[in-house]
Coordinates of C-alpha atoms and ligand atoms in Angstrom, one line a residue:
Chain A
M1 CA 86.2 118.9 129.9
A2 CA 86.2 115.4 128.4
D3 CA 89.1 113.0 129.0
L4 CA 91.1 112.8 125.8
S5 CA 93.7 110.4 127.0
L6 CA 94.2 106.9 125.7
N7 CA 96.3 103.8 125.8
L8 CA 97.7 103.1 122.4
C9 CA 99.5 99.7 122.3
G10 CA 100.5 100.1 125.9
V11 CA 101.7 103.6 125.5
H12 CA 99.9 106.4 127.3
L13 CA 98.9 109.4 125.2
K14 CA 97.4 112.5 126.9
N15 CA 95.3 113.1 123.8
P16 CA 94.9 111.4 120.4
I17 CA 96.5 114.2 118.4
I18 CA 99.9 113.2 116.9
A19 CA 102.0 115.4 114.6
A20 CA 102.4 113.6 111.3
S21 CA 105.8 112.5 110.0
G22 CA 107.6 114.9 107.7
T23 CA 105.6 118.0 108.6
F24 CA 107.0 118.6 112.1
G25 CA 110.7 117.8 111.9
F26 CA 111.8 116.5 115.3
G27 CA 109.6 119.1 117.0
R28 CA 112.2 121.7 117.8
E29 CA 110.9 124.4 115.5
Y30 CA 107.3 124.1 116.6
D31 CA 108.4 124.0 120.3
E32 CA 109.6 127.6 119.8
L33 CA 105.9 128.5 119.1
Y34 CA 104.2 126.4 121.8
G35 CA 105.1 123.7 124.2
I36 CA 105.0 120.5 122.2
S37 CA 104.1 118.6 125.4
A38 CA 100.5 119.7 124.5
L39 CA 100.4 116.9 121.9
G40 CA 99.7 113.2 122.4
G41 CA 102.6 112.2 120.2
I42 CA 105.1 113.2 117.6
S43 CA 105.9 111.0 114.6
V44 CA 109.3 112.3 113.6
K45 CA 110.6 113.0 110.1
G46 CA 111.1 109.7 108.3
L47 CA 114.5 108.2 109.2
C48 CA 116.9 105.7 107.7
L49 CA 120.3 104.4 108.6
G50 CA 123.0 106.7 107.3
G51 CA 120.6 109.5 106.3
R52 CA 119.5 110.7 102.9
M53 CA 119.9 113.9 100.9
G54 CA 116.5 114.0 99.4
N55 CA 115.4 115.6 96.1
P56 CA 116.5 119.0 94.5
P57 CA 114.1 121.9 94.6
S58 CA 111.3 122.5 93.9
R59 CA 110.1 120.1 96.5
L60 CA 106.5 121.2 97.1
T61 CA 103.7 123.2 95.7
E62 CA 100.1 124.1 96.5
T63 CA 97.2 122.3 94.7
P64 CA 93.4 122.9 95.1
S65 CA 92.7 122.4 98.9
G66 CA 96.0 120.6 99.2
M67 CA 99.6 120.3 98.4
L68 CA 102.1 118.0 96.6
N69 CA 105.6 117.3 98.0
C70 CA 108.6 115.4 96.8
V71 CA 111.0 116.2 99.7
G72 CA 112.4 112.7 99.1
L73 CA 112.8 111.6 102.7
Q74 CA 115.8 113.9 103.4
N75 CA 117.0 113.0 106.9
P76 CA 120.2 113.1 109.0
G77 CA 120.1 109.4 109.7
I78 CA 118.9 107.3 112.6
E79 CA 122.3 107.5 114.3
S80 CA 122.3 111.3 114.2
F81 CA 118.7 111.4 115.4
I82 CA 119.5 109.2 118.4
E83 CA 122.5 111.2 119.4
H84 CA 121.4 114.8 118.8
D85 CA 117.6 115.0 118.8
L86 CA 116.1 112.1 120.7
P87 CA 117.6 113.0 124.1
W88 CA 115.9 116.5 123.8
L89 CA 112.6 115.0 122.6
L90 CA 112.5 112.6 125.5
T91 CA 112.6 115.5 128.0
K92 CA 109.2 116.5 126.6
D93 CA 106.1 114.9 128.0
V94 CA 105.0 113.5 124.6
A95 CA 105.0 110.1 123.0
V96 CA 107.9 109.8 120.5
I97 CA 107.1 107.8 117.4
A98 CA 110.1 106.9 115.2
N99 CA 109.0 106.9 111.6
F100 CA 111.5 104.9 109.6
F101 CA 112.2 103.3 106.2
G102 CA 114.8 101.3 104.4
T103 CA 115.6 100.2 100.8
S104 CA 115.5 96.4 101.5
I105 CA 114.0 94.1 104.0
D106 CA 117.4 93.9 105.7
T107 CA 117.8 97.6 106.0
Y108 CA 114.2 97.9 107.3
C109 CA 115.1 95.3 110.0
Q110 CA 118.4 97.0 110.9
A111 CA 116.6 100.4 111.2
A112 CA 114.0 98.9 113.6
E113 CA 116.8 97.3 115.6
A114 CA 118.7 100.6 115.9
F115 CA 115.8 102.0 118.0
A116 CA 115.6 99.0 120.3
P117 CA 118.0 100.3 123.0
T118 CA 116.5 103.8 122.9
G119 CA 113.7 105.5 124.7
V120 CA 111.5 105.8 121.6
H121 CA 108.0 104.9 122.5
M122 CA 106.7 103.4 119.2
L123 CA 107.9 102.7 115.7
E124 CA 106.1 103.7 112.6
M125 CA 107.2 101.8 109.4
N126 CA 106.8 103.8 106.2
I127 CA 106.4 101.1 103.5
S128 CA 105.7 103.6 100.6
C129 CA 109.3 103.3 99.5
P130 CA 110.4 101.5 96.4
N131 CA 111.7 97.9 96.9
V132 CA 114.9 97.8 95.0
H133 CA 114.7 94.0 94.8
D134 CA 111.1 94.0 93.4
G135 CA 111.5 96.2 90.3
G136 CA 111.0 99.4 92.3
V137 CA 107.4 98.6 93.3
A138 CA 106.8 100.0 96.8
F139 CA 106.9 97.5 99.7
G140 CA 103.4 98.7 100.7
V141 CA 101.7 97.9 97.4
K142 CA 101.2 94.1 97.3
P143 CA 99.6 92.4 100.3
E144 CA 102.2 89.6 100.2
S145 CA 105.0 92.1 100.3
V146 CA 103.3 94.0 103.3
Y147 CA 103.1 90.7 105.1
E148 CA 106.7 89.7 104.4
I149 CA 108.2 93.0 105.5
T150 CA 106.0 93.4 108.6
K151 CA 106.7 89.8 109.7
A152 CA 110.5 90.3 109.3
V153 CA 110.7 93.8 110.9
K154 CA 108.4 92.7 113.8
Q155 CA 111.1 90.2 114.9
H156 CA 113.6 93.1 115.3
A157 CA 111.2 95.7 116.8
K158 CA 111.3 96.1 120.5
Q159 CA 108.7 98.9 120.7
P160 CA 105.1 98.6 119.4
L161 CA 105.2 98.6 115.5
I162 CA 102.8 100.7 113.6
V163 CA 102.6 100.0 109.8
K164 CA 101.8 103.1 107.8
L165 CA 99.8 102.1 104.7
T166 CA 99.9 103.8 101.3
P167 CA 96.6 104.6 99.6
N168 CA 98.1 104.0 96.2
V169 CA 96.7 100.4 96.0
S170 CA 93.7 98.7 94.7
D171 CA 92.3 97.5 98.0
I172 CA 93.8 98.9 101.2
T173 CA 91.9 96.6 103.4
E174 CA 93.9 93.6 102.1
N175 CA 97.1 95.4 103.1
A176 CA 95.7 96.3 106.5
L177 CA 94.8 92.6 107.1
A178 CA 98.3 91.5 105.8
A179 CA 99.9 93.9 108.3
Q180 CA 97.7 92.6 111.2
E181 CA 98.4 88.9 110.3
A182 CA 102.1 89.6 110.2
G183 CA 102.0 90.9 113.7
A184 CA 101.7 94.7 113.4
D185 CA 100.6 96.3 116.6
A186 CA 98.7 99.1 114.8
I187 CA 98.3 100.6 111.4
S188 CA 98.3 104.3 110.4
L189 CA 96.7 105.5 107.2
I190 CA 96.9 107.3 104.8
N191 CA 100.3 108.2 103.5
T192 CA 100.2 110.6 100.5
L193 CA 98.4 109.9 97.1
T194 CA 100.7 110.2 94.1
G195 CA 100.1 113.2 91.8
I196 CA 101.7 115.7 89.6
A197 CA 101.6 119.5 89.0
V198 CA 102.0 121.1 85.6
D199 CA 103.4 124.5 84.8
V200 CA 101.4 125.1 81.6
H201 CA 103.3 128.3 80.7
R202 CA 106.7 126.7 80.8
R203 CA 105.2 123.4 79.7
K204 CA 107.2 121.8 82.5
M205 CA 106.6 119.7 85.6
I206 CA 106.7 121.9 88.8
L207 CA 108.2 119.3 91.1
S208 CA 111.8 118.2 90.6
N209 CA 110.9 114.5 91.0
N210 CA 108.0 114.9 88.5
T211 CA 105.6 113.1 90.8
G212 CA 104.8 114.1 94.4
G213 CA 102.6 113.1 97.3
L214 CA 99.2 114.8 97.7
S215 CA 98.1 115.7 101.2
G216 CA 95.8 118.2 102.9
P217 CA 92.0 118.6 103.0
A218 CA 91.8 117.5 99.3
V219 CA 92.5 113.8 100.4
R220 CA 90.3 113.8 103.5
P221 CA 87.3 112.1 102.0
V222 CA 89.5 109.3 100.6
A223 CA 91.3 108.9 103.8
L224 CA 88.1 108.7 105.8
R225 CA 86.7 106.1 103.5
M226 CA 89.8 104.0 103.8
V227 CA 89.9 104.2 107.6
W228 CA 86.2 103.3 107.7
Q229 CA 86.8 100.3 105.5
C230 CA 89.9 99.1 107.4
A231 CA 88.2 99.5 110.7
K232 CA 85.6 97.0 109.6
K233 CA 88.3 94.4 108.8
V234 CA 91.0 94.7 111.5
S235 CA 91.0 94.5 115.2
I236 CA 94.4 96.2 115.9
P237 CA 94.3 100.0 116.6
I238 CA 94.1 102.4 113.7
I239 CA 95.7 105.9 113.5
G240 CA 93.8 108.0 111.0
L241 CA 95.2 110.8 109.0
G242 CA 94.8 112.8 105.8
G243 CA 93.7 116.4 105.6
I244 CA 92.7 116.8 109.3
E245 CA 92.4 120.6 110.0
S246 CA 90.0 120.8 113.0
G247 CA 88.7 119.0 116.0
E248 CA 85.6 118.0 114.1
D249 CA 87.8 116.5 111.3
A250 CA 89.6 114.5 114.0
A251 CA 86.3 113.4 115.4
A252 CA 85.2 112.2 111.9
F253 CA 88.2 109.9 111.7
M254 CA 87.5 108.6 115.2
L255 CA 83.9 107.9 114.4
C256 CA 85.1 105.9 111.4
G257 CA 87.2 103.8 113.7
A258 CA 90.5 105.5 114.4
Q259 CA 91.7 105.6 118.0
A260 CA 94.1 108.4 117.3
V261 CA 94.8 110.8 114.5
Q262 CA 97.8 112.5 112.9
V263 CA 98.0 116.1 111.7
G264 CA 100.3 117.0 108.8
T265 CA 99.7 119.6 106.2
A266 CA 97.5 121.6 108.6
N267 CA 100.6 122.6 110.5
F268 CA 101.6 124.7 107.5
T269 CA 98.3 126.4 107.2
D270 CA 98.2 127.1 110.9
P271 CA 101.4 126.4 112.9
F272 CA 99.3 126.1 116.0
A273 CA 97.0 123.5 114.4
C274 CA 97.9 120.5 116.7
P275 CA 97.1 122.1 120.0
R276 CA 94.1 123.8 118.6
I277 CA 92.7 120.5 117.2
A278 CA 93.2 118.9 120.6
R279 CA 91.3 121.7 122.3
E280 CA 88.5 121.6 119.6
L281 CA 88.2 117.8 120.0
G282 CA 87.6 118.3 123.7
E283 CA 84.9 120.9 123.0
Y284 CA 83.3 118.5 120.5
C285 CA 83.2 115.8 123.1
D286 CA 81.7 118.1 125.7
A287 CA 79.0 119.2 123.2
Q288 CA 78.3 115.6 122.5
G289 CA 78.1 114.8 126.2
V290 CA 81.0 112.3 125.9
A291 CA 83.1 111.8 129.0
N292 CA 86.0 110.1 127.3
A293 CA 86.9 110.7 123.6
Q294 CA 87.6 107.0 123.1
E295 CA 83.8 106.4 123.5
I296 CA 83.2 107.7 120.0
V297 CA 85.6 105.4 118.2
G298 CA 83.9 103.4 115.5
T299 CA 80.4 104.6 116.5
L300 CA 79.6 106.0 113.0
K301 CA 76.1 105.1 111.9
S302 CA 75.9 103.8 108.3
Y303 CA 73.0 104.4 105.9
Chain B
M1 CA 108.9 135.0 115.7
Q2 CA 105.3 135.7 116.5
E3 CA 101.9 134.7 115.0
I4 CA 99.6 137.7 114.9
R5 CA 96.4 139.0 113.3
A6 CA 97.8 142.2 111.6
K7 CA 95.5 145.0 110.6
V8 CA 95.8 146.4 107.1
L9 CA 96.4 150.1 107.2
S10 CA 96.6 150.6 103.5
C11 CA 96.7 148.6 100.3
E12 CA 97.4 150.6 97.2
P13 CA 99.2 150.3 93.8
L14 CA 102.9 151.0 94.1
A15 CA 103.8 150.5 90.4
A16 CA 102.4 148.6 87.5
G17 CA 101.6 145.1 88.7
L18 CA 102.7 145.8 92.3
I19 CA 100.7 146.5 95.4
R20 CA 102.1 148.1 98.5
I21 CA 100.5 146.9 101.8
I22 CA 101.1 148.6 105.1
L23 CA 100.3 146.4 108.1
H24 CA 100.0 147.2 111.8
A25 CA 102.0 144.4 113.3
P26 CA 103.9 145.9 116.2
E27 CA 105.1 142.5 117.6
I28 CA 106.7 141.5 114.3
A29 CA 108.1 145.0 113.6
A30 CA 109.7 145.1 117.0
Q31 CA 111.9 142.0 116.1
A32 CA 112.4 142.7 112.4
K33 CA 115.7 142.8 110.5
A34 CA 116.2 143.8 106.9
G35 CA 116.0 140.9 104.6
Q36 CA 113.6 138.9 106.7
F37 CA 110.1 137.9 105.6
I38 CA 106.7 137.0 107.0
H39 CA 104.5 134.0 106.1
M40 CA 101.0 135.2 105.2
L41 CA 97.8 133.1 105.5
V42 CA 95.7 133.8 102.4
P43 CA 92.5 135.2 104.0
D44 CA 90.1 132.6 102.6
H45 CA 89.6 129.0 103.6
A46 CA 90.9 127.3 100.5
H47 CA 94.6 128.0 100.4
V48 CA 96.5 125.4 102.4
L49 CA 100.0 127.0 102.0
R50 CA 100.9 130.5 103.2
R51 CA 102.7 133.0 101.0
P52 CA 106.2 134.2 102.0
I53 CA 106.6 137.9 101.5
S54 CA 109.7 140.1 102.3
L55 CA 109.7 143.1 104.5
M56 CA 110.3 146.2 102.3
A57 CA 110.4 148.4 105.3
F58 CA 109.4 148.4 109.0
D59 CA 108.9 151.0 111.6
K60 CA 109.5 149.8 115.1
E61 CA 108.0 152.9 116.7
A62 CA 104.8 153.0 114.6
G63 CA 104.6 149.2 114.7
T64 CA 104.2 148.9 111.0
L65 CA 105.5 146.7 108.2
T66 CA 105.6 147.7 104.5
L67 CA 105.3 145.0 101.9
A68 CA 105.4 145.1 98.0
I69 CA 103.4 142.3 96.6
Q70 CA 103.0 141.2 93.0
P71 CA 99.5 139.8 92.6
K72 CA 100.6 136.8 90.5
G73 CA 98.5 133.7 91.3
S74 CA 95.3 133.2 93.2
G75 CA 96.8 133.6 96.7
T76 CA 98.6 136.9 96.2
Q77 CA 95.6 138.2 94.3
I78 CA 93.4 137.6 97.3
I79 CA 96.0 139.2 99.6
C80 CA 96.3 142.2 97.3
A81 CA 92.5 142.7 97.2
M82 CA 92.4 143.5 101.0
K83 CA 91.0 146.8 102.2
P84 CA 92.1 149.0 105.1
G85 CA 90.7 147.6 108.3
D86 CA 90.9 144.0 107.1
E87 CA 93.0 141.6 109.2
I88 CA 95.5 139.0 108.0
T89 CA 97.2 136.3 109.9
C90 CA 101.0 136.5 109.7
L91 CA 103.9 134.6 111.2
G92 CA 107.2 136.4 111.5
P93 CA 109.7 137.8 111.3
L94 CA 111.4 134.8 109.7
G95 CA 114.8 134.0 108.2
T96 CA 118.2 135.4 108.6
G97 CA 118.3 138.7 106.9
F98 CA 121.1 140.8 105.4
D99 CA 124.2 141.7 107.4
G100 CA 126.0 144.8 106.5
A101 CA 127.9 145.2 109.8
G102 CA 131.4 146.8 109.3
A103 CA 131.0 147.5 105.5
Q104 CA 131.8 151.1 104.5
T105 CA 130.6 150.9 100.9
I106 CA 127.8 148.6 99.9
Y107 CA 126.4 148.1 96.4
F108 CA 122.8 147.1 96.5
V109 CA 121.3 145.2 93.5
G110 CA 117.6 144.7 93.0
G111 CA 115.5 143.4 90.1
G112 CA 111.7 143.7 89.8
V113 CA 109.9 142.7 93.0
G114 CA 113.3 141.8 94.4
V115 CA 113.9 145.6 94.9
A116 CA 111.5 145.4 97.9
P117 CA 113.9 143.6 100.3
I118 CA 116.8 145.7 98.9
C119 CA 114.9 148.8 100.0
G120 CA 114.9 147.4 103.6
A121 CA 118.6 146.6 103.3
M122 CA 119.4 150.2 102.2
D123 CA 117.4 151.7 105.1
A124 CA 119.5 149.6 107.4
Y125 CA 123.0 149.7 105.9
A126 CA 123.4 152.4 103.2
T127 CA 126.3 154.8 103.7
E128 CA 127.3 157.9 101.7
T129 CA 129.5 155.9 99.4
S130 CA 127.0 153.2 98.9
H131 CA 125.1 152.9 95.6
A132 CA 122.0 151.0 94.5
F133 CA 121.4 149.4 91.1
F134 CA 117.8 148.6 90.2
G135 CA 116.5 146.8 87.1
F136 CA 112.8 147.0 86.0
R137 CA 110.9 145.9 83.0
G138 CA 110.0 149.5 82.2
A139 CA 109.4 152.9 83.7
Q140 CA 105.9 152.1 84.8
Y141 CA 107.2 149.2 87.0
A142 CA 109.7 151.3 88.9
Y143 CA 109.5 152.0 92.6
G144 CA 111.7 152.5 95.6
M145 CA 113.9 155.2 94.2
T146 CA 112.5 158.5 95.5
Q147 CA 113.3 158.1 99.2
A148 CA 116.4 156.0 98.7
P149 CA 119.1 156.7 101.4
C150 CA 121.9 156.5 98.7
A151 CA 122.4 157.1 95.0
V152 CA 120.4 154.8 92.7
S153 CA 121.1 153.9 89.1
A154 CA 118.1 152.3 87.3
V155 CA 118.0 150.4 84.0
S156 CA 115.1 148.8 82.2
D157 CA 114.4 146.0 79.7
D158 CA 112.6 148.4 77.3
G159 CA 114.7 151.5 77.7
T160 CA 111.9 153.6 79.2
L161 CA 113.9 154.1 82.4
G162 CA 117.6 154.7 82.2
E163 CA 119.7 152.6 79.9
K164 CA 118.2 149.6 78.1
A165 CA 120.5 147.1 79.8
L166 CA 120.8 144.5 82.5
V167 CA 121.5 145.8 86.0
T168 CA 124.9 144.2 86.0
K169 CA 126.1 146.7 83.4
P170 CA 126.1 149.8 85.6
L171 CA 127.1 147.6 88.5
L172 CA 130.3 146.5 86.7
E173 CA 131.1 150.1 85.6
K174 CA 130.8 151.3 89.2
I175 CA 132.9 148.5 90.5
G176 CA 135.6 149.6 88.0
E177 CA 135.5 153.1 89.6
K178 CA 135.4 151.9 93.2
R179 CA 135.3 148.5 94.7
P180 CA 132.6 148.0 97.3
D181 CA 133.2 146.1 100.6
L182 CA 130.0 144.2 100.1
I183 CA 127.2 143.5 97.5
M184 CA 123.6 142.7 98.5
A185 CA 121.2 141.4 95.9
C186 CA 117.7 140.1 95.4
G187 CA 115.9 139.5 92.1
P188 CA 115.2 136.9 89.5
T189 CA 117.5 133.9 89.3
P190 CA 119.4 134.9 86.2
M191 CA 120.1 138.2 87.7
L192 CA 121.4 136.7 90.9
A193 CA 123.5 134.2 89.0
A194 CA 125.1 137.1 87.1
V195 CA 125.7 139.1 90.3
Q196 CA 127.2 136.0 91.9
K197 CA 129.6 135.5 89.0
I198 CA 130.8 139.1 89.2
A199 CA 131.3 139.0 93.0
L200 CA 133.2 135.7 92.8
E201 CA 135.4 136.8 89.9
Q202 CA 136.3 140.0 91.6
G203 CA 136.5 138.6 95.1
I204 CA 133.9 140.9 96.5
P205 CA 131.9 139.6 99.5
C206 CA 128.2 139.2 98.4
Q207 CA 124.9 138.3 100.0
L208 CA 122.1 136.9 97.8
S209 CA 118.5 136.6 98.9
L210 CA 116.8 133.5 97.4
E211 CA 113.3 132.4 96.8
E212 CA 111.9 128.9 97.1
R213 CA 108.4 127.4 97.6
M214 CA 107.7 127.0 101.3
G215 CA 105.6 124.8 103.5
C216 CA 106.2 125.5 107.2
A217 CA 108.6 128.5 106.8
I218 CA 110.1 127.7 110.2
G219 CA 112.6 125.0 109.2
A220 CA 110.6 121.8 110.0
C221 CA 109.5 120.4 106.7
L222 CA 112.6 120.7 104.5
G223 CA 110.4 121.8 101.6
C224 CA 112.4 124.9 100.7
N225 CA 115.9 123.4 100.5
V226 CA 118.5 124.6 98.1
K227 CA 122.0 123.3 97.3
I228 CA 124.8 124.8 99.4
V229 CA 128.4 124.1 98.3
A230 CA 131.4 124.0 100.6
E231 CA 134.9 125.1 99.7
D232 CA 136.0 121.5 99.2
G233 CA 133.3 121.0 96.6
S234 CA 131.0 118.9 98.9
W235 CA 127.5 120.1 99.2
T236 CA 124.4 119.9 101.4
Y237 CA 120.8 121.1 101.3
Q238 CA 119.9 124.1 103.4
R239 CA 116.6 125.7 104.2
V240 CA 115.8 129.0 102.5
C241 CA 113.3 129.7 105.3
K242 CA 115.6 129.2 108.3
D243 CA 119.2 129.1 107.1
G244 CA 118.4 131.9 104.5
P245 CA 116.7 133.5 102.6
V246 CA 120.0 135.5 102.6
F247 CA 123.1 133.3 101.8
D248 CA 126.7 134.1 101.1
A249 CA 127.2 134.1 97.3
K250 CA 130.2 131.8 97.8
V251 CA 128.1 128.9 98.9
V252 CA 125.0 129.1 96.7
D253 CA 124.7 126.8 93.8
M254 CA 122.4 128.9 91.5
H255 CA 122.1 126.0 89.0
G256 CA 121.2 123.1 91.4
Ligands
FAD1 C1 111.6 134.6 101.2 C2 110.7 135.1 100.1 C3 110.3 136.4 100.0 C4 109.4 136.8 99.0 N1 109.1 138.1 98.9 C5 108.2 138.6 98.0 C6 107.8 139.9 98.0 O1 108.3 140.8 98.8 N2 106.9 140.3 97.1 C7 106.3 139.4 96.2 O2 105.5 139.8 95.4 N3 106.7 138.1 96.2 C8 107.6 137.7 97.1 N4 108.0 136.3 97.1 C9 107.4 135.4 96.1 C10 106.0 135.1 96.6 O3 106.1 134.3 97.8 C11 105.3 134.3 95.5 O4 105.1 135.1 94.3 C12 103.9 133.8 95.9 O5 104.1 132.9 97.0 C13 103.1 133.2 94.8 O6 101.8 132.9 95.3 P1 100.6 133.1 94.3 O7 99.4 132.9 95.1 O8 100.7 134.3 93.6 O9 100.8 132.0 93.2 P2 100.3 130.5 93.1 O10 100.6 130.1 91.7 O11 98.9 130.3 93.6 O12 101.3 129.7 94.0 C14 101.3 128.3 94.1 C15 102.3 127.9 95.2 O13 103.6 128.1 94.8 C16 104.3 129.0 95.7 N5 105.1 129.9 94.8 C17 104.9 130.3 93.6 N6 105.9 131.1 93.2 C18 106.7 131.3 94.2 C19 107.9 132.0 94.4 N7 108.5 132.8 93.5 N8 108.5 131.9 95.6 C20 108.0 131.2 96.6 N9 106.8 130.5 96.5 C21 106.2 130.5 95.3 C22 103.2 129.7 96.4 O14 103.6 130.2 97.7 C23 102.1 128.6 96.5 O15 102.4 127.7 97.5 C24 108.9 135.9 98.1 C25 109.3 134.5 98.2 C26 110.1 134.1 99.1 C27 110.5 132.7 99.2
FMN2 C1 106.2 117.8 103.4 C2 105.8 116.4 103.7 C3 106.7 115.4 104.1 C4 106.3 114.1 104.5 N1 107.3 113.2 104.9 C5 106.9 112.0 105.3 C6 107.8 111.1 105.8 O1 109.0 111.3 105.9 N2 107.4 109.8 106.2 C7 106.1 109.5 106.2 O2 105.7 108.4 106.6 N3 105.1 110.4 105.7 C8 105.5 111.6 105.3 N4 104.6 112.5 104.8 C9 103.2 112.1 104.8 C10 102.4 112.6 106.0 O3 103.0 112.1 107.2 C11 100.9 112.3 105.9 O4 100.8 110.9 105.8 C12 100.2 112.9 104.8 O5 100.7 114.2 104.5 C13 98.7 113.0 105.0 O6 98.3 113.8 106.1 P1 97.9 115.3 106.0 O7 96.9 115.5 104.9 O8 97.5 115.7 107.4 O9 99.2 116.1 105.6 C14 105.0 113.8 104.5 C15 104.0 114.8 104.1 C16 104.4 116.1 103.7 C17 103.4 117.1 103.4
FES3 S1 109.5 125.7 104.4 FE1 109.6 124.1 105.8 S2 111.7 123.9 106.1 FE2 111.6 125.7 104.9

């Protein structure tokens, strides 16, 4: 069996399969189904200082080969996570990635700092949130704003900092470069694509927030294209995600240049998706005669 | 909670617009409680989200689950088109379920497809003095009445079955005769809101089974949250899939 392990920004992962933020909670529920130590890492539900209530129902719906969600970043707060969930997670043999967000540069920095004294292995900064000081435009939209927030947060981050990029931009490679120049240790992409769902019979929006984030296999071609484009521009590690459902899907992202991948929506279709994808990736490598999965990273042949 | 490939034993019409499916699912049946549900993977490769479906009945010895499914959208239509011998992937049993422990007299209230989980609750908790109240659109939509373990009063929207009335009418009349110890209800939101109002006004303990769109169905994604109100007026969101689907009528905000 091929060696799936890797070193991601100095952190050892036993395989490149990471559960994506927001689809896996803090791992407790899935751990009742299988030992979550089977995974390379877990990116926990997006956290902020003081917590957040999130949006009213309905918060999600199915779309062709995908889904939309407007959970609204409901979370119990970084403080509660550190006290009640992190100690348990750290007993598992899995890299813990703290996905976090704020509402201003200050609160982003404070959030990163709150993790500094903890055993969290990496930080993942979600910059798809509206910047209250910039007319509500998300921090992750303009390259200057990506640079500014990454630069500021990096000074408060003790653990390696992953910047999670939004695909709702005109040229994602500019934002990837901005994150790298500002000192990001890695980038992850993509977050969800903004969409809506319409109930034509009631002539009403289905989601309580009107708009939601599209995920699942429907976004995979877009996500692959973006990872492929970014890999040509940046030298820091890339974590690819968006619609991964199988070991071959994971391999496709790695061929495009991702060192590791995250699995989100597929956990809903198949609650055992993450360990299955890890196993299938191993089988793919064996069939390809690859001894270490990292050998395939960025080896995609272009036309 | 188990993930299994369940074999379809039968898949037949139960009433107008309603299909009854019997599954061989011994691992799930062994753990099942009335009011719980299973999360069913649509047996094609296009549907990303599973469909939550209540247990109408279960037989721990035979290892079977009985479901009543309304083929509404594309997912439930594909599920309802299965044939005996087909297999379907299911995760369950999920959720809390009804709790009738200690109640001498229970009034069961079901509307439409919501009668299905109420049948399960009746199997588990009906007593001689218990009574069920079912509301259907019309006679051809009715089910669940012939083998009921307690008396049933049915009403319909069009008057083709029982009185042309809302199910709360016979419920209120019966409460006037004899107060129950507990009410259990499942059905469309307006019906649940009406039952909740009656239960709160009369101070009768009441359990409501709610529906919400679901992602994981195991409590991880917070996709199915509904507003739950505390006595001091403060509120939180709770998960229908894990903290429910059955909630105390006192804490549910049917309007939020
Ligand atoms: C705990 C619980 C128990 C249920 N028990 C039953 C039952 O016993 N029999 C039955 O016929 N139906 C039941 N339902 C409703 C059933 O899950 C939906 O009718 C079904 O998911 C709709 O899928 P579709 O393919 O027909 O519709 P589509 O329009 O294709 O559905 C699109 C998406 O919306 C979701 N959705 C749409 N309506 C509902 C709804 N009312 N509740 C939850 N999700 C919805 C679907 O799951 C899917 O993700 C239950 C729902 C819940 C939450
Ligand atoms: C229900 C749900 C909740 C999510 N919550 C978060 C979140 O809190 N933080 C975040 O960075 N991304 C969040 N995401 C985005 C996912 O982590 C991921 O970027 C996206 O879903 C694409 O991957 P997928 O197609 O494998 O799901 C969420 C996605 C879903 C479906
Ligand atoms: S559906 Fe995921 S928490 Fe209920």
